């Protein structure tokens, strides 16, 4: 059985940095176009106990997988 997951909204900036947002409204409040966001499922253990850097690295890996067409 797959573990529970949480959601983050992610945007890759032009410089390659990954920015994390808790929801689309919060991103919009910061001037981000919601159409630029990608919804990423984060394993609950990582979401609860990981560092921000670990979350960014996980999200970056997910974005790369999406760009390469792999699930």
XYZ file of N, CA and C in Angstrom:
213
model
N 0.837 -1.191 0.000
C 0.000 0.000 0.000
C 0.878 1.250 0.000
N 0.554 2.167 -0.867
C 1.318 3.396 -0.992
C 1.000 4.313 0.185
N 2.023 4.997 0.711
C 1.836 5.895 1.840
C 1.023 7.122 1.468
N 0.533 7.780 2.503
C -0.245 8.998 2.278
C 0.667 10.097 1.754
N 0.061 11.029 1.034
C 0.829 12.117 0.429
C 0.167 13.454 0.712
N 0.965 14.480 0.656
C 0.508 15.856 0.768
C 0.810 16.556 -0.546
N 0.227 17.710 -0.731
C 0.341 18.449 -1.991
C 1.114 19.750 -1.785
N 1.994 20.041 -2.721
C 2.622 21.356 -2.830
C 2.477 21.811 -4.270
N 2.416 23.104 -4.456
C 2.403 23.690 -5.795
C 3.793 24.243 -6.044
N 4.326 23.951 -7.212
C 5.726 24.218 -7.495
C 5.859 25.021 -8.782
N 6.828 25.914 -8.781
C 7.161 26.657 -10.000
C 8.669 26.647 -10.156
N 9.120 26.324 -11.367
C 10.560 26.407 -11.647
C 10.809 27.784 -12.236
N 11.679 28.527 -11.590
C 12.015 29.869 -12.040
C 12.951 29.807 -13.248
N 13.092 30.913 -13.941
C 13.932 30.964 -15.139
C 15.381 30.587 -14.842
N 15.839 30.865 -13.622
C 17.218 30.534 -13.256
C 17.377 29.075 -12.814
N 16.262 28.311 -12.868
C 16.308 26.895 -12.509
C 15.918 26.611 -11.074
N 15.792 27.642 -10.260
C 15.400 27.443 -8.865
C 13.955 26.956 -8.787
N 13.670 26.183 -7.761
C 12.320 25.669 -7.541
C 11.715 26.427 -6.367
N 10.536 26.997 -6.583
C 9.823 27.706 -5.537
C 8.591 26.896 -5.157
N 8.379 26.720 -3.859
C 7.274 25.916 -3.332
C 6.179 26.816 -2.785
N 4.942 26.420 -3.018
C 3.789 27.143 -2.491
C 2.835 26.139 -1.879
N 2.235 26.504 -0.762
C 1.321 25.611 -0.061
C -0.017 25.490 -0.798
N -0.429 26.556 -1.474
C -1.645 26.485 -2.288
C -1.625 27.589 -3.343
N -2.561 27.494 -4.269
C -2.600 28.443 -5.385
C -2.916 29.862 -4.926
N -3.764 29.995 -3.918
C -4.108 31.326 -3.416
C -2.892 32.032 -2.836
N -2.103 31.299 -2.082
C -0.904 31.872 -1.474
C 0.067 32.310 -2.565
N 0.205 31.502 -3.603
C 1.077 31.861 -4.724
C 0.562 33.129 -5.411
N -0.746 33.182 -5.639
C -1.339 34.345 -6.311
C -1.128 35.617 -5.488
N -1.198 35.503 -4.157
C -0.950 36.653 -3.284
C 0.468 37.181 -3.456
N 1.370 36.317 -3.883
C 2.760 36.696 -4.087
C 3.063 37.032 -5.544
N 2.002 37.201 -6.350
C 2.161 37.651 -7.721
C 2.442 36.564 -8.740
N 2.231 35.302 -8.371
C 2.487 34.194 -9.281
C 1.214 33.856 -10.045
N 1.351 33.687 -11.338
C 0.234 33.243 -12.169
C -0.015 31.766 -11.867
N -1.213 31.412 -11.368
C -1.494 30.021 -11.022
C -1.301 29.035 -12.179
N -1.372 29.504 -13.419
C -1.166 28.609 -14.554
C 0.297 28.164 -14.666
N 1.201 28.830 -13.950
C 2.620 28.463 -13.964
C 2.950 27.391 -12.931
N 1.990 27.036 -12.096
C 2.231 26.097 -11.011
C 1.992 24.660 -11.436
N 2.777 23.766 -10.864
C 2.615 22.333 -11.077
C 2.286 21.723 -9.714
N 1.254 20.915 -9.676
C 0.835 20.256 -8.441
C 1.672 18.987 -8.262
N 2.379 18.896 -7.131
C 3.258 17.765 -6.852
C 2.787 17.078 -5.565
N 2.685 15.764 -5.605
C 2.381 14.994 -4.402
C 3.687 14.693 -3.679
N 3.722 15.034 -2.403
C 4.903 14.844 -1.573
C 4.602 13.737 -0.555
N 5.466 12.740 -0.424
C 5.238 11.722 0.604
C 5.086 12.370 1.981
N 4.120 11.916 2.742
C 3.808 12.526 4.040
C 5.032 12.605 4.942
N 5.838 11.568 4.998
C 7.024 11.562 5.870
C 7.990 12.689 5.482
N 8.217 12.877 4.198
C 9.089 13.948 3.732
C 8.465 15.307 4.027
N 7.168 15.440 3.790
C 6.462 16.698 4.033
C 6.538 17.093 5.509
N 6.382 16.106 6.382
C 6.349 16.371 7.823
C 7.736 16.572 8.428
N 8.716 15.844 7.914
C 10.015 15.822 8.581
C 11.185 16.309 7.727
N 10.960 16.547 6.452
C 12.044 16.963 5.578
C 12.370 18.441 5.722
N 13.550 18.794 5.282
C 13.940 20.200 5.252
C 13.362 20.848 3.989
N 13.363 22.150 3.945
C 12.900 22.857 2.757
C 13.759 22.452 1.560
N 15.058 22.304 1.770
C 15.939 21.896 0.680
C 15.576 20.504 0.164
N 15.253 19.578 1.057
C 14.855 18.236 0.631
C 13.553 18.281 -0.166
N 12.618 19.125 0.270
C 11.363 19.277 -0.464
C 11.619 19.857 -1.852
N 12.491 20.854 -1.939
C 12.830 21.443 -3.245
C 13.480 20.412 -4.164
N 14.398 19.627 -3.620
C 15.061 18.603 -4.434
C 14.071 17.556 -4.919
N 13.157 17.141 -4.050
C 12.137 16.170 -4.442
C 11.258 16.754 -5.547
N 10.822 18.008 -5.349
C 9.972 18.665 -6.339
C 10.714 18.824 -7.667
N 11.990 19.176 -7.621
C 12.781 19.334 -8.851
C 12.868 18.007 -9.597
N 13.055 16.919 -8.869
C 13.108 15.598 -9.492
C 11.776 15.267 -10.155
N 10.679 15.593 -9.480
C 9.347 15.351 -10.058
C 9.150 16.182 -11.328
N 9.553 17.440 -11.301
C 9.427 18.294 -12.482
C 10.247 17.755 -13.640
N 11.457 17.282 -13.354
C 12.302 16.719 -14.409
C 11.657 15.477 -15.004
N 11.044 14.662 -14.153
C 10.352 13.468 -14.637
C 9.207 13.850 -15.559
N 8.463 14.892 -15.185
C 7.360 15.357 -16.026
C 7.876 15.888 -17.360
N 8.987 16.623 -17.312
C 9.577 17.169 -18.547
C 10.062 16.064 -19.466
N 10.518 14.959 -18.884
C 11.027 13.838 -19.669
C 9.928 12.850 -20.063
N 8.712 13.100 -19.579
C 7.590 12.234 -19.924
C 7.511 10.946 -19.142
N 8.233 10.846 -18.030
C 8.157 9.649 -17.207
C 7.333 9.960 -15.960
N 6.526 9.000 -15.526
C 5.682 9.236 -14.346
C 6.460 9.306 -13.065
